[in-house]
Amino acid sequence: MSFMNRTLLLTALGLALAACDSKPTPVAQQVPAFYVSMAKPGAVVDSATARDMIGAYRRNNNLPPLALDPGLQALAEAESDAMAAADKPASADAVKARLAGAGYRTPGANLSAGYHTLAEAFSGWRESPQHNRVLLDPKATRMAIATAYAPNSKYKVYWTLVVASDGR
């Protein structure tokens, strides 16, 4: 075997051994949106994921999905911010009255505090008869969802889900 062939063989063998010894590059672990914690500054709930999750639940109960509504979104964000600033959940009846006053038909509201993820909030709402009625409101066609983080609160995260029917 010539010097050149031996050098190429040893180089190839060295590269093969080095490849066996190297650790694979880890693939970035991406947390599904419904498991992302909202208990941190700047966290924003993924409204499209919430819409899809609620839509699947409604479909399983023979109801149509809901569309995201930008006007309702602004109101949901303001409500979550207000609850976080007051450090207490608001009254769903008061929120529904504000929505009706803004021209939304058949409004519904789920207001919660203490859930850190969308999955937790959704599960809690399904298990609560009054919150589940909002999720499964047959008149609802539109929705919005928002959170607000309150670091000094015992709850940490405030949630607002609002629904309404078409025809504002």
PDB file of C-alpha atoms in Angstrom:
ATOM      1  CA  MET A   1       0.000   0.000   0.000  1.00  0.00           C
ATOM      2  CA  SER A   2       1.419   3.317  -1.011  1.00  0.00           C
ATOM      3  CA  PHE A   3       2.037   6.143   1.388  1.00  0.00           C
ATOM      4  CA  MET A   4      -0.775   8.178  -0.251  1.00  0.00           C
ATOM      5  CA  ASN A   5      -3.328   5.357   0.032  1.00  0.00           C
ATOM      6  CA  ARG A   6      -2.325   4.669   3.635  1.00  0.00           C
ATOM      7  CA  THR A   7      -2.726   8.377   4.497  1.00  0.00           C
ATOM      8  CA  LEU A   8      -6.164   8.507   2.873  1.00  0.00           C
ATOM      9  CA  LEU A   9      -7.216   5.322   4.670  1.00  0.00           C
ATOM     10  CA  LEU A  10      -6.035   6.579   8.055  1.00  0.00           C
ATOM     11  CA  THR A  11      -7.703   9.958   7.486  1.00  0.00           C
ATOM     12  CA  ALA A  12     -10.996   8.273   6.537  1.00  0.00           C
ATOM     13  CA  LEU A  13     -10.740   5.971   9.555  1.00  0.00           C
ATOM     14  CA  GLY A  14     -10.037   8.938  11.832  1.00  0.00           C
ATOM     15  CA  LEU A  15     -13.035  10.828  10.460  1.00  0.00           C
ATOM     16  CA  ALA A  16     -15.272   7.797  10.882  1.00  0.00           C
ATOM     17  CA  LEU A  17     -14.161   7.332  14.485  1.00  0.00           C
ATOM     18  CA  ALA A  18     -14.634  11.044  15.200  1.00  0.00           C
ATOM     19  CA  ALA A  19     -18.162  10.866  13.802  1.00  0.00           C
ATOM     20  CA  CYS A  20     -18.950   7.947  16.101  1.00  0.00           C
ATOM     21  CA  ASP A  21     -17.657   9.837  19.108  1.00  0.00           C
ATOM     22  CA  SER A  22     -19.505  13.078  18.450  1.00  0.00           C
ATOM     23  CA  LYS A  23     -22.796  13.715  20.164  1.00  0.00           C
ATOM     24  CA  PRO A  24     -25.790  14.484  17.945  1.00  0.00           C
ATOM     25  CA  THR A  25     -26.827  18.097  17.830  1.00  0.00           C
ATOM     26  CA  PRO A  26     -29.979  18.366  19.966  1.00  0.00           C
ATOM     27  CA  VAL A  27     -33.129  19.426  18.218  1.00  0.00           C
ATOM     28  CA  ALA A  28     -34.720  22.437  19.911  1.00  0.00           C
ATOM     29  CA  GLN A  29     -37.598  21.338  22.090  1.00  0.00           C
ATOM     30  CA  GLN A  30     -40.631  23.426  21.270  1.00  0.00           C
ATOM     31  CA  VAL A  31     -43.377  23.461  23.864  1.00  0.00           C
ATOM     32  CA  PRO A  32     -46.872  23.238  22.333  1.00  0.00           C
ATOM     33  CA  ALA A  33     -48.703  26.572  22.621  1.00  0.00           C
ATOM     34  CA  PHE A  34     -51.304  25.200  25.024  1.00  0.00           C
ATOM     35  CA  TYR A  35     -48.538  24.287  27.526  1.00  0.00           C
ATOM     36  CA  VAL A  36     -46.636  27.591  27.405  1.00  0.00           C
ATOM     37  CA  SER A  37     -46.689  29.306  30.794  1.00  0.00           C
ATOM     38  CA  MET A  38     -48.369  32.702  30.879  1.00  0.00           C
ATOM     39  CA  ALA A  39     -46.805  33.349  34.296  1.00  0.00           C
ATOM     40  CA  LYS A  40     -43.985  35.495  32.940  1.00  0.00           C
ATOM     41  CA  PRO A  41     -43.582  39.038  31.642  1.00  0.00           C
ATOM     42  CA  GLY A  42     -44.618  39.505  28.035  1.00  0.00           C
ATOM     43  CA  ALA A  43     -46.405  36.161  27.732  1.00  0.00           C
ATOM     44  CA  VAL A  44     -49.288  36.242  25.258  1.00  0.00           C
ATOM     45  CA  VAL A  45     -51.795  33.438  24.870  1.00  0.00           C
ATOM     46  CA  ASP A  46     -51.916  31.984  21.357  1.00  0.00           C
ATOM     47  CA  SER A  47     -55.474  32.888  20.380  1.00  0.00           C
ATOM     48  CA  ALA A  48     -55.421  30.744  17.226  1.00  0.00           C
ATOM     49  CA  THR A  49     -54.488  27.683  19.293  1.00  0.00           C
ATOM     50  CA  ALA A  50     -57.239  28.556  21.793  1.00  0.00           C
ATOM     51  CA  ARG A  51     -59.734  28.944  18.946  1.00  0.00           C
ATOM     52  CA  ASP A  52     -58.732  25.572  17.516  1.00  0.00           C
ATOM     53  CA  MET A  53     -58.872  23.852  20.923  1.00  0.00           C
ATOM     54  CA  ILE A  54     -62.298  25.301  21.702  1.00  0.00           C
ATOM     55  CA  GLY A  55     -63.447  24.594  18.133  1.00  0.00           C
ATOM     56  CA  ALA A  56     -62.526  20.906  18.439  1.00  0.00           C
ATOM     57  CA  TYR A  57     -64.389  20.719  21.747  1.00  0.00           C
ATOM     58  CA  ARG A  58     -67.434  22.388  20.206  1.00  0.00           C
ATOM     59  CA  ARG A  59     -67.263  20.056  17.167  1.00  0.00           C
ATOM     60  CA  ASN A  60     -67.260  17.064  19.539  1.00  0.00           C
ATOM     61  CA  ASN A  61     -70.479  18.522  20.958  1.00  0.00           C
ATOM     62  CA  ASN A  62     -72.061  19.066  17.518  1.00  0.00           C
ATOM     63  CA  LEU A  63     -71.479  22.825  17.501  1.00  0.00           C
ATOM     64  CA  PRO A  64     -69.691  24.970  14.929  1.00  0.00           C
ATOM     65  CA  PRO A  65     -66.296  26.526  15.658  1.00  0.00           C
ATOM     66  CA  LEU A  66     -65.828  30.163  16.665  1.00  0.00           C
ATOM     67  CA  ALA A  67     -64.074  32.898  14.698  1.00  0.00           C
ATOM     68  CA  LEU A  68     -61.551  35.230  16.295  1.00  0.00           C
ATOM     69  CA  ASP A  69     -62.901  38.776  16.578  1.00  0.00           C
ATOM     70  CA  PRO A  70     -60.444  41.719  16.764  1.00  0.00           C
ATOM     71  CA  GLY A  71     -62.944  43.996  18.532  1.00  0.00           C
ATOM     72  CA  LEU A  72     -63.647  41.371  21.167  1.00  0.00           C
ATOM     73  CA  GLN A  73     -59.897  40.790  21.453  1.00  0.00           C
ATOM     74  CA  ALA A  74     -59.279  44.389  22.485  1.00  0.00           C
ATOM     75  CA  LEU A  75     -62.014  44.121  25.111  1.00  0.00           C
ATOM     76  CA  ALA A  76     -60.667  40.801  26.424  1.00  0.00           C
ATOM     77  CA  GLU A  77     -57.166  42.253  26.746  1.00  0.00           C
ATOM     78  CA  ALA A  78     -58.484  45.319  28.586  1.00  0.00           C
ATOM     79  CA  GLU A  79     -60.466  43.089  30.956  1.00  0.00           C
ATOM     80  CA  SER A  80     -57.478  40.870  31.761  1.00  0.00           C
ATOM     81  CA  ASP A  81     -55.315  43.947  32.351  1.00  0.00           C
ATOM     82  CA  ALA A  82     -57.952  45.448  34.660  1.00  0.00           C
ATOM     83  CA  MET A  83     -58.237  42.250  36.694  1.00  0.00           C
ATOM     84  CA  ALA A  84     -54.449  42.023  37.046  1.00  0.00           C
ATOM     85  CA  ALA A  85     -54.264  45.677  38.139  1.00  0.00           C
ATOM     86  CA  ALA A  86     -57.041  45.139  40.705  1.00  0.00           C
ATOM     87  CA  ASP A  87     -55.552  41.774  41.719  1.00  0.00           C
ATOM     88  CA  LYS A  88     -58.949  40.075  41.643  1.00  0.00           C
ATOM     89  CA  PRO A  89     -61.208  38.453  39.094  1.00  0.00           C
ATOM     90  CA  ALA A  90     -64.047  40.574  37.766  1.00  0.00           C
ATOM     91  CA  SER A  91     -67.720  39.679  37.645  1.00  0.00           C
ATOM     92  CA  ALA A  92     -68.743  37.833  34.483  1.00  0.00           C
ATOM     93  CA  ASP A  93     -72.120  39.577  34.625  1.00  0.00           C
ATOM     94  CA  ALA A  94     -70.417  42.996  34.646  1.00  0.00           C
ATOM     95  CA  VAL A  95     -68.236  42.007  31.672  1.00  0.00           C
ATOM     96  CA  LYS A  96     -71.248  40.691  29.753  1.00  0.00           C
ATOM     97  CA  ALA A  97     -73.066  43.969  30.442  1.00  0.00           C
ATOM     98  CA  ARG A  98     -70.087  45.941  29.090  1.00  0.00           C
ATOM     99  CA  LEU A  99     -69.989  43.760  25.987  1.00  0.00           C
ATOM    100  CA  ALA A 100     -73.715  44.203  25.433  1.00  0.00           C
ATOM    101  CA  GLY A 101     -73.287  47.959  25.925  1.00  0.00           C
ATOM    102  CA  ALA A 102     -70.608  47.905  23.216  1.00  0.00           C
ATOM    103  CA  GLY A 103     -73.145  46.315  20.854  1.00  0.00           C
ATOM    104  CA  TYR A 104     -72.192  42.640  21.090  1.00  0.00           C
ATOM    105  CA  ARG A 105     -75.143  40.255  20.908  1.00  0.00           C
ATOM    106  CA  THR A 106     -75.585  37.400  23.396  1.00  0.00           C
ATOM    107  CA  PRO A 107     -72.205  37.898  25.081  1.00  0.00           C
ATOM    108  CA  GLY A 108     -70.645  35.338  27.376  1.00  0.00           C
ATOM    109  CA  ALA A 109     -67.521  35.512  29.501  1.00  0.00           C
ATOM    110  CA  ASN A 110     -65.204  33.152  31.320  1.00  0.00           C
ATOM    111  CA  LEU A 111     -63.005  34.994  33.792  1.00  0.00           C
ATOM    112  CA  SER A 112     -60.368  33.066  35.705  1.00  0.00           C
ATOM    113  CA  ALA A 113     -57.224  33.516  37.722  1.00  0.00           C
ATOM    114  CA  GLY A 114     -54.420  31.188  38.689  1.00  0.00           C
ATOM    115  CA  TYR A 115     -54.156  28.947  35.630  1.00  0.00           C
ATOM    116  CA  HIS A 116     -50.668  29.206  34.168  1.00  0.00           C
ATOM    117  CA  THR A 117     -51.311  27.562  30.775  1.00  0.00           C
ATOM    118  CA  LEU A 118     -54.053  27.491  28.189  1.00  0.00           C
ATOM    119  CA  ALA A 119     -54.413  23.749  28.784  1.00  0.00           C
ATOM    120  CA  GLU A 120     -55.071  24.350  32.508  1.00  0.00           C
ATOM    121  CA  ALA A 121     -57.573  27.141  31.842  1.00  0.00           C
ATOM    122  CA  PHE A 122     -59.430  25.134  29.204  1.00  0.00           C
ATOM    123  CA  SER A 123     -59.580  22.069  31.440  1.00  0.00           C
ATOM    124  CA  GLY A 124     -60.857  24.137  34.365  1.00  0.00           C
ATOM    125  CA  TRP A 125     -63.519  25.766  32.208  1.00  0.00           C
ATOM    126  CA  ARG A 126     -64.726  22.410  30.868  1.00  0.00           C
ATOM    127  CA  GLU A 127     -65.047  21.057  34.418  1.00  0.00           C
ATOM    128  CA  SER A 128     -67.071  24.049  35.660  1.00  0.00           C
ATOM    129  CA  PRO A 129     -70.734  23.948  34.580  1.00  0.00           C
ATOM    130  CA  GLN A 130     -71.087  27.744  34.283  1.00  0.00           C
ATOM    131  CA  HIS A 131     -67.815  28.110  32.341  1.00  0.00           C
ATOM    132  CA  ASN A 132     -68.623  25.100  30.162  1.00  0.00           C
ATOM    133  CA  ARG A 133     -71.909  26.769  29.154  1.00  0.00           C
ATOM    134  CA  VAL A 134     -69.869  29.629  27.673  1.00  0.00           C
ATOM    135  CA  LEU A 135     -67.622  27.210  25.756  1.00  0.00           C
ATOM    136  CA  LEU A 136     -70.673  25.392  24.388  1.00  0.00           C
ATOM    137  CA  ASP A 137     -72.983  28.374  23.841  1.00  0.00           C
ATOM    138  CA  PRO A 138     -74.877  27.434  20.655  1.00  0.00           C
ATOM    139  CA  LYS A 139     -75.482  31.125  19.830  1.00  0.00           C
ATOM    140  CA  ALA A 140     -71.800  32.040  19.978  1.00  0.00           C
ATOM    141  CA  THR A 141     -70.016  32.569  16.666  1.00  0.00           C
ATOM    142  CA  ARG A 142     -67.066  34.774  17.688  1.00  0.00           C
ATOM    143  CA  MET A 143     -64.511  34.754  20.473  1.00  0.00           C
ATOM    144  CA  ALA A 144     -61.444  36.390  21.966  1.00  0.00           C
ATOM    145  CA  ILE A 145     -59.054  35.295  24.690  1.00  0.00           C
ATOM    146  CA  ALA A 146     -56.440  37.190  26.671  1.00  0.00           C
ATOM    147  CA  THR A 147     -54.247  36.928  29.737  1.00  0.00           C
ATOM    148  CA  ALA A 148     -52.451  39.380  31.987  1.00  0.00           C
ATOM    149  CA  TYR A 149     -49.520  38.604  34.223  1.00  0.00           C
ATOM    150  CA  ALA A 150     -49.487  40.007  37.771  1.00  0.00           C
ATOM    151  CA  PRO A 151     -46.145  38.987  39.338  1.00  0.00           C
ATOM    152  CA  ASN A 152     -47.047  40.080  42.874  1.00  0.00           C
ATOM    153  CA  SER A 153     -50.454  38.410  42.860  1.00  0.00           C
ATOM    154  CA  LYS A 154     -51.147  35.043  44.446  1.00  0.00           C
ATOM    155  CA  TYR A 155     -52.856  34.165  41.140  1.00  0.00           C
ATOM    156  CA  LYS A 156     -50.052  35.357  38.814  1.00  0.00           C
ATOM    157  CA  VAL A 157     -52.208  35.025  35.651  1.00  0.00           C
ATOM    158  CA  TYR A 158     -55.666  36.421  34.866  1.00  0.00           C
ATOM    159  CA  TRP A 159     -57.715  35.001  31.985  1.00  0.00           C
ATOM    160  CA  THR A 160     -60.555  36.425  29.916  1.00  0.00           C
ATOM    161  CA  LEU A 161     -62.476  34.437  27.323  1.00  0.00           C
ATOM    162  CA  VAL A 162     -65.367  36.293  25.711  1.00  0.00           C
ATOM    163  CA  VAL A 163     -67.847  35.039  23.139  1.00  0.00           C
ATOM    164  CA  ALA A 164     -70.674  36.702  21.228  1.00  0.00           C
ATOM    165  CA  SER A 165     -72.976  36.022  18.318  1.00  0.00           C
ATOM    166  CA  ASP A 166     -72.945  37.707  14.926  1.00  0.00           C
ATOM    167  CA  GLY A 167     -74.947  40.816  14.217  1.00  0.00           C
ATOM    168  CA  ARG A 168     -73.247  43.546  16.207  1.00  0.00           C
TER     169      ARG A 168
END
